[in-house]
Coordinates of C-alpha atoms and ligand atoms in Angstrom, one line a residue:
Chain I
M130 CA -6.6 49.3 -7.4
H131 CA -4.5 47.2 -5.1
P132 CA -4.8 43.7 -5.5
D133 CA -6.5 41.6 -3.1
E134 CA -5.0 38.8 -0.5
S135 CA -6.4 35.9 -2.9
V136 CA -5.1 37.7 -6.2
L137 CA -1.6 37.8 -4.6
W138 CA -1.9 33.9 -3.4
R139 CA -2.6 33.2 -7.2
F140 CA 0.4 35.3 -8.0
V141 CA 2.6 33.4 -5.8
D142 CA 1.2 30.0 -6.9
E143 CA 1.4 31.2 -10.6
E144 CA -2.4 30.7 -11.2
L145 CA -3.0 33.9 -12.7
S146 CA -3.7 34.3 -16.6
T147 CA -1.1 36.1 -18.7
S148 CA -2.7 39.3 -19.0
V149 CA -3.6 39.7 -15.0
R150 CA -0.1 38.2 -13.8
E151 CA 1.3 41.2 -16.0
D152 CA -0.8 44.0 -14.3
V153 CA -0.3 42.8 -11.2
A154 CA 3.1 42.6 -11.6
R155 CA 3.1 46.3 -13.0
H156 CA 1.2 47.4 -9.6
L157 CA 3.8 45.8 -7.6
S158 CA 6.4 47.6 -8.9
D159 CA 5.0 50.8 -8.1
C160 CA 3.0 49.7 -4.9
A161 CA 5.7 48.9 -2.3
G162 CA 2.4 48.3 0.2
C163 CA 1.5 45.5 -2.0
A164 CA 4.9 44.3 -2.9
G165 CA 5.7 44.0 0.9
R166 CA 2.3 41.9 1.5
L167 CA 3.7 39.8 -1.7
E168 CA 6.9 39.1 0.2
E169 CA 4.7 38.4 3.2
L170 CA 3.1 35.5 1.2
R171 CA 6.0 34.2 -0.1
G172 CA 7.5 34.1 3.6
S173 CA 4.3 32.2 4.7
S174 CA 4.6 30.0 1.7
V175 CA 7.9 28.7 2.4
S176 CA 7.4 28.7 6.4
I177 CA 4.6 26.1 5.9
T178 CA 6.5 23.9 3.2
R179 CA 9.5 24.2 6.3
A180 CA 6.4 22.9 9.0
L181 CA 5.2 20.6 6.9
A182 CA 8.5 18.6 5.6
T183 CA 8.7 17.8 9.3
L184 CA 5.7 15.7 9.5
D185 CA 7.1 13.4 6.8
H186 CA 9.0 9.8 7.1
D187 CA 10.8 7.9 4.8
A188 CA 8.6 6.3 2.1
P189 CA 8.5 2.6 1.6
H190 CA 10.1 0.2 -0.7
V191 CA 7.6 -1.3 -2.3
P192 CA 8.8 -2.6 -5.7
V193 CA 6.4 -2.3 -8.3
D194 CA 6.1 -5.8 -8.9
A195 CA 4.3 -6.4 -5.7
V196 CA 1.5 -4.1 -7.1
R197 CA 1.2 -6.2 -10.1
S198 CA 1.1 -9.6 -8.3
I199 CA -1.6 -8.1 -5.8
S200 CA -3.2 -7.2 -8.8
R201 CA -3.0 -10.4 -10.6
A202 CA -3.8 -12.5 -7.7
R203 CA -7.2 -10.7 -7.8
G204 CA -7.9 -11.2 -10.9
R205 CA -6.8 -15.0 -10.6
R206 CA -9.1 -14.9 -7.9
R207 CA -11.9 -13.5 -9.9
R208 CA -11.3 -16.1 -12.4
S209 CA -11.0 -19.1 -10.4
L210 CA -14.2 -18.1 -8.5
A211 CA -15.8 -18.1 -11.7
A212 CA -14.9 -21.2 -12.9
A213 CA -14.8 -23.4 -9.4
A214 CA -17.8 -22.5 -7.7
V215 CA -17.6 -26.2 -5.7
L216 CA -14.4 -24.1 -3.9
L217 CA -16.6 -21.4 -3.4
V218 CA -18.5 -22.2 -0.2
V219 CA -14.9 -23.3 1.9
A220 CA -12.9 -20.2 0.2
S221 CA -16.0 -17.7 1.7
S222 CA -15.6 -19.7 5.0
A223 CA -11.8 -19.2 5.6
A224 CA -12.5 -15.7 4.5
A225 CA -15.1 -15.1 7.2
A226 CA -12.8 -16.6 9.9
L227 CA -9.7 -14.6 8.8
P228 CA -9.2 -11.5 11.4
G229 CA -8.8 -7.9 10.4
S230 CA -7.1 -7.4 7.2
P231 CA -9.4 -7.0 3.9
L232 CA -6.1 -7.1 1.4
R233 CA -5.6 -10.5 2.9
R234 CA -8.9 -11.7 2.4
I235 CA -9.1 -10.3 -1.2
V236 CA -5.8 -11.4 -2.4
Q237 CA -6.4 -15.2 -1.0
R238 CA -7.2 -17.6 -3.9
W239 CA -7.8 -21.1 -4.4
L240 CA -5.9 -23.0 -6.9
G241 CA -6.9 -25.8 -9.4
E242 CA -9.9 -28.6 -9.7
P243 CA -8.2 -31.8 -11.2
A244 CA -12.0 -33.0 -11.5
R245 CA -12.1 -30.5 -14.8
A246 CA -8.5 -29.9 -16.6
P247 CA -4.7 -31.1 -15.3
A248 CA -3.2 -28.6 -12.4
S249 CA -0.3 -27.6 -15.2
S250 CA -3.1 -25.7 -17.4
T251 CA -4.6 -23.9 -14.4
I252 CA -1.7 -22.9 -13.1
K253 CA 1.5 -21.7 -15.4
P254 CA 4.4 -20.7 -14.0
D255 CA 3.9 -16.8 -14.7
Q256 CA 0.6 -16.8 -13.4
A257 CA 1.4 -18.1 -10.5
G258 CA 4.7 -15.5 -9.8
S259 CA 6.5 -18.4 -10.0
T260 CA 10.0 -19.4 -11.6
K261 CA 9.3 -23.1 -10.5
A262 CA 10.1 -25.3 -13.3
E263 CA 7.5 -28.0 -12.6
R264 CA 5.2 -27.5 -10.6
P265 CA 3.9 -31.2 -9.2
R266 CA 0.0 -31.9 -9.8
T267 CA -2.1 -29.6 -8.0
A268 CA -5.7 -30.7 -6.5
S269 CA -6.2 -27.9 -4.2
G270 CA -4.2 -24.5 -2.3
I271 CA -4.5 -21.3 -1.1
A272 CA -2.6 -18.3 -1.6
F273 CA -2.4 -15.1 0.8
A274 CA -0.8 -12.3 1.0
A275 CA 2.3 -12.8 3.6
G276 CA 2.2 -11.4 6.9
E277 CA 5.6 -10.2 8.6
S278 CA 5.6 -13.6 9.8
V279 CA 4.0 -16.6 9.0
T280 CA 3.0 -20.7 10.7
V281 CA 1.9 -23.3 8.4
D282 CA 0.0 -25.6 10.9
F283 CA -0.6 -29.1 9.2
A284 CA -3.5 -30.4 11.4
A285 CA -2.0 -34.0 11.2
S286 CA 0.5 -36.0 9.5
P287 CA 0.0 -37.7 6.2
V288 CA 0.7 -41.3 6.4
T289 CA 3.2 -41.2 3.5
G290 CA 4.2 -38.3 1.0
E291 CA 6.4 -34.8 1.3
L292 CA 6.4 -31.3 2.0
R293 CA 8.7 -29.0 -0.2
I294 CA 9.5 -25.7 1.1
R295 CA 10.5 -23.3 -1.0
F296 CA 11.6 -19.5 -0.7
A297 CA 10.4 -17.0 -3.4
D298 CA 10.6 -13.3 -4.2
G299 CA 6.8 -13.0 -4.2
A300 CA 4.7 -11.6 -1.7
D301 CA 2.0 -14.1 -1.4
V302 CA 2.0 -17.3 0.6
I303 CA 1.2 -20.2 -1.6
A304 CA 0.1 -23.8 0.1
T305 CA -0.9 -26.7 -2.7
G306 CA -1.5 -30.0 -2.4
S307 CA -1.6 -33.5 -4.1
S308 CA -5.0 -33.5 -3.3
A309 CA -8.1 -32.5 -3.9
R310 CA -9.3 -33.2 -0.2
T311 CA -7.1 -31.2 1.8
R312 CA -8.7 -28.4 3.6
Y313 CA -7.0 -25.0 4.1
A314 CA -8.1 -22.3 6.6
L315 CA -6.3 -19.4 7.4
T316 CA -5.4 -18.0 10.7
G317 CA -4.2 -15.0 12.5
R318 CA -1.1 -16.2 11.9
G319 CA -1.1 -18.2 8.6
V320 CA -2.4 -20.8 7.3
T321 CA -3.7 -25.1 8.5
V322 CA -3.9 -27.5 6.3
T323 CA -5.8 -30.3 6.9
P324 CA -4.2 -32.8 4.7
G325 CA -6.8 -35.6 4.3
D326 CA -4.8 -38.0 2.6
S327 CA -1.6 -38.8 1.8
G328 CA 0.6 -37.1 -1.1
S329 CA 2.8 -34.4 -1.7
F330 CA 2.4 -30.6 -0.6
D331 CA 4.1 -27.2 -1.6
L332 CA 4.5 -24.4 0.2
E333 CA 6.0 -21.2 -1.1
I334 CA 7.2 -18.3 0.9
P335 CA 8.3 -14.9 0.1
R336 CA 11.8 -14.7 1.2
R337 CA 11.2 -11.7 3.8
T338 CA 9.0 -13.6 5.4
D339 CA 10.3 -14.1 9.1
P340 CA 9.8 -15.6 11.3
V341 CA 8.4 -18.8 9.8
R342 CA 7.3 -21.9 11.0
V343 CA 6.1 -24.8 10.0
R344 CA 4.4 -27.3 11.9
I345 CA 3.2 -31.2 11.8
A346 CA 0.8 -32.6 14.4
G347 CA 2.2 -29.5 17.0
H348 CA 5.8 -30.4 16.1
V349 CA 8.2 -27.7 14.4
V350 CA 9.6 -29.4 11.1
F351 CA 10.8 -25.8 9.9
A352 CA 11.5 -22.6 11.3
K353 CA 13.4 -19.5 10.2
V354 CA 13.7 -16.8 12.5
N355 CA 16.6 -14.1 12.0
G356 CA 17.3 -15.5 8.6
R357 CA 18.4 -18.3 10.5
V358 CA 16.9 -22.0 9.2
T359 CA 16.2 -24.7 11.3
T360 CA 15.0 -28.0 9.8
E361 CA 15.4 -31.7 9.5
G362 CA 14.7 -31.5 5.4
T363 CA 17.0 -31.9 3.1
R364 CA 17.9 -29.5 0.3
D365 CA 17.9 -30.3 -3.3
S366 CA 20.1 -28.6 -6.1
S367 CA 17.6 -26.1 -6.8
G368 CA 17.4 -24.4 -2.9
T369 CA 14.0 -26.4 -2.8
L370 CA 13.7 -28.2 0.6
H371 CA 12.2 -31.8 0.9
L372 CA 10.8 -33.4 4.2
R373 CA 9.3 -36.9 4.3
F374 CA 6.1 -37.1 6.2
S375 CA 6.0 -40.0 8.8
S376 CA 3.6 -41.3 11.7
H377 CA 7.0 -40.1 14.0
Q378 CA 7.8 -36.7 13.6
R379 CA 10.0 -35.3 15.8
D380 CA 10.5 -31.2 17.3
L381 CA 13.5 -29.6 16.2
P382 CA 15.6 -28.5 19.2
Chain R
M127 CA -7.0 2.2 -25.3
N128 CA -3.4 2.3 -24.6
P129 CA -1.8 -1.5 -26.1
P130 CA -0.7 -3.8 -22.8
D131 CA 3.1 -2.8 -23.2
T132 CA 2.7 0.9 -23.3
F133 CA 0.7 0.8 -20.3
E134 CA 3.2 -1.2 -18.6
A135 CA 5.7 0.9 -19.1
D136 CA 3.8 4.0 -18.1
F137 CA 2.5 2.3 -15.2
R138 CA 5.7 2.0 -13.7
R139 CA 7.6 5.4 -14.6
V140 CA 3.8 6.8 -12.6
F141 CA 4.6 4.5 -10.0
D142 CA 8.5 5.5 -9.6
E143 CA 7.1 9.0 -9.8
R144 CA 4.3 9.3 -7.8
F145 CA 4.4 6.5 -5.1
P146 CA 6.7 8.6 -2.9
A147 CA 4.5 12.0 -3.3
L148 CA 1.3 9.8 -3.0
F149 CA 2.9 8.2 0.7
R150 CA 3.9 11.8 1.7
Y151 CA 0.8 13.3 1.0
L152 CA -1.6 10.2 2.7
D153 CA 1.4 10.2 5.8
R154 CA 0.8 13.7 6.6
L155 CA -3.0 13.9 6.1
C156 CA -3.6 10.5 8.5
A157 CA -0.4 10.8 10.5
D158 CA 0.2 6.8 10.2
P159 CA 2.8 5.8 8.0
D160 CA 1.7 2.3 7.7
L161 CA -1.9 3.1 6.8
A162 CA -0.2 5.7 4.2
A163 CA 1.7 3.1 2.7
D164 CA -1.3 0.4 2.5
L165 CA -3.6 3.1 1.0
A166 CA -0.7 4.3 -1.1
Q167 CA 0.1 0.5 -2.5
E168 CA -3.7 0.2 -2.6
A169 CA -4.4 2.9 -5.0
F170 CA -1.4 1.7 -7.3
V171 CA -3.0 -1.9 -7.5
R172 CA -6.4 0.0 -8.5
L173 CA -4.5 1.8 -10.8
Y174 CA -2.9 -1.3 -12.4
E175 CA -6.1 -2.9 -12.7
R176 CA -7.6 -0.3 -14.7
K177 CA -5.6 -1.3 -17.9
T178 CA -5.4 2.2 -19.1
M179 CA -4.0 5.5 -17.9
P180 CA -6.4 8.5 -16.5
L181 CA -6.1 11.3 -17.9
E182 CA -5.3 13.2 -14.8
V183 CA -3.4 10.3 -13.1
R184 CA -2.4 12.6 -10.3
T185 CA -5.4 13.5 -9.1
W186 CA -7.1 10.3 -10.1
L187 CA -4.5 8.6 -7.5
V188 CA -5.3 11.3 -5.1
A189 CA -9.1 11.1 -5.6
V190 CA -8.8 6.8 -5.0
S191 CA -7.0 6.8 -2.1
S192 CA -9.2 9.7 -0.4
N193 CA -11.8 7.5 -0.8
L194 CA -10.1 4.4 0.2
L195 CA -8.7 6.6 3.6
R196 CA -12.6 7.3 4.2
D197 CA -13.6 4.1 3.7
E198 CA -10.7 2.8 6.2
R199 CA -12.1 5.4 8.8
R200 CA -15.6 3.7 8.5
R201 CA -13.8 0.4 8.6
R202 CA -11.8 1.5 12.2
S203 CA -14.4 2.9 13.6
R204 CA -15.9 -1.0 13.9
R205 CA -12.5 -2.7 14.1
R206 CA -9.0 -1.6 15.3
R207 CA -7.0 -3.8 12.9
L208 CA -4.9 -2.3 10.2
L209 CA -5.5 -2.3 6.5
L210 CA -2.6 -4.7 5.5
G211 CA -1.2 -8.0 7.2
R212 CA 2.1 -7.0 6.1
A213 CA 2.8 -4.3 8.8
A214 CA 4.7 -1.2 6.9
S215 CA 7.3 -1.1 9.8
D216 CA 8.6 -3.9 8.0
L217 CA 9.0 -2.1 4.6
M218 CA 10.9 1.1 6.4
G219 CA 12.5 0.3 9.2
D220 CA 11.2 2.6 12.0
S221 CA 8.3 5.4 12.2
E222 CA 10.5 8.3 13.4
P223 CA 10.5 11.2 10.9
S224 CA 13.3 10.9 8.5
P225 CA 16.1 13.6 8.7
D226 CA 18.3 14.7 11.6
A227 CA 15.2 13.6 14.2
G228 CA 16.4 15.3 17.2
P229 CA 14.0 15.9 20.3
L230 CA 13.5 19.5 19.3
R231 CA 12.5 18.3 16.2
A232 CA 10.1 15.7 17.5
E233 CA 8.4 18.7 19.2
V234 CA 8.2 20.9 16.4
R235 CA 6.6 17.9 14.3
Q236 CA 4.0 17.5 17.3
M237 CA 3.5 21.1 17.0
V238 CA 2.9 21.1 13.3
R239 CA 0.9 17.6 14.1
A240 CA -1.7 19.5 16.7
A241 CA -2.0 22.7 14.3
L242 CA -2.9 20.4 11.3
D243 CA -5.6 18.9 13.4
T244 CA -7.0 22.0 14.1
L245 CA -8.2 22.4 10.4
P246 CA -11.1 20.6 8.9
E247 CA -10.0 17.4 6.8
R248 CA -11.2 19.2 3.5
D249 CA -9.0 22.8 4.1
A250 CA -5.8 20.1 5.2
Q251 CA -6.3 18.2 2.1
L252 CA -5.7 21.8 0.3
L253 CA -3.0 22.6 1.6
L254 CA -1.5 19.4 1.6
L255 CA -2.2 19.0 -2.1
R256 CA -1.0 22.4 -2.7
E257 CA 2.1 21.3 -1.3
E258 CA 2.7 18.3 -3.3
G259 CA 2.2 20.8 -6.5
L260 CA -0.9 20.5 -7.7
S261 CA -2.6 23.2 -9.5
Y262 CA -6.4 24.5 -8.3
R263 CA -7.9 22.9 -11.2
E264 CA -6.2 19.7 -10.2
I265 CA -7.1 20.0 -6.6
A266 CA -10.2 20.6 -7.2
L267 CA -10.7 17.6 -9.9
A268 CA -9.3 15.7 -6.6
L269 CA -11.3 16.8 -4.1
G270 CA -14.3 17.8 -6.3
L271 CA -15.0 21.1 -5.6
N272 CA -15.6 23.8 -8.0
E273 CA -12.3 25.5 -9.4
V274 CA -13.2 29.0 -9.1
S275 CA -13.6 28.1 -4.9
V276 CA -10.6 26.7 -4.6
G277 CA -8.2 30.0 -4.0
T278 CA -10.6 31.4 -1.3
L279 CA -10.7 27.9 0.5
L280 CA -7.5 27.4 -0.1
L281 CA -6.1 31.4 1.5
R282 CA -8.3 30.4 4.1
A283 CA -7.1 27.1 4.7
R284 CA -3.3 28.5 5.1
A285 CA -4.2 31.1 7.2
A286 CA -5.9 28.9 9.4
F287 CA -3.0 26.7 9.7
Q288 CA -0.9 29.9 10.5
T289 CA -3.0 31.0 12.9
A290 CA -2.7 27.9 14.4
M291 CA 1.0 27.3 14.2
E292 CA 1.3 31.4 16.0
A293 CA -1.0 29.7 19.0
R294 CA 1.8 28.0 20.1
P295 CA 5.4 28.4 21.3
Y296 CA 7.1 27.5 18.0
A297 CA 5.3 29.8 16.1
S298 CA 8.8 31.3 14.7
Ligands
ZN569 ZN1 -0.7 48.1 -4.0

């Protein structure tokens, strides 16, 4: 008996049990009709493969560490939400204000709560995905998955204090501050920081994010466009940029 | 239970081996490389969060990303914005097809796309998963089908795809 088309396909797909496969092979050697049909199916299989291959794009270069850091960031966020219920109200309103991306919403997380524990125990360098040797005291902060570009807006200039900007290999923008009164709101382009108090602020920005703009009270104090950095800050030996806050921020040329 | 270091090593291996294939499958299926990249990445994030390897990691990844795609389509019917803030174009250069992209190739590609789009989604999935080398049993697992029916469904899907291709000038 001639095997039907589905059996022949199973033969092509190597989905037959050994005994059935042997039976079919025996038949094919005696039956030119079925052997011809089998060749047609093999031809179909090849042409389907070729056709579908025309649809392909190059796979993106996603580093395995990006996957790990997203996963860890979510874990951190779960832990910090459990630990710091007081921040939940602000966090959820920020999340609600976020347009579009659920991934950003999931990744964003809050760091630290000084009233209960010193920041050093809240953010360990390995947890933060950062190799920074000494992170200053952190009382508030936000982290979110970086877009292609990011704009960080300080709504007002603190009277005194410092802003430090560093570039890291991670996938998240991390903004932290020494004051617990500082508020962070995600915008479509990045984050708006309302300082609340004087103090120091740290910005960690993924290296590949470009363009980057940092503004204080509407004035651009840092810009990176096509890899070119313009800033009035000074760079220390570790590559971190330091900007002094003052009440007279000037726009960059 | 895998010890953590074994899982880390397994995860890296599976990621290196399977990410490009998962991306290719999803890209072919949804015709949107940015979305395919997001979905593939998200499936691996879920795998990493699982902390242990599923027995059938390949079918697990397909099943998870298929669910993510369905959710995303549901979301998109309400909202046009993409899944990730970081557009995949930043990761992948441009969205032209990879090798020797010429005008003829672009036409063929459109033809193939149109033919594939005539298939019901499940048939397209069957066809594409078979292309990725999944066995009938694995396809059944990934798509929640009865293994016995995969052969027949696949046969019909192939025939429908070929008929759709032949209905177009580039059938040869
Ligand atoms: Zn025969």
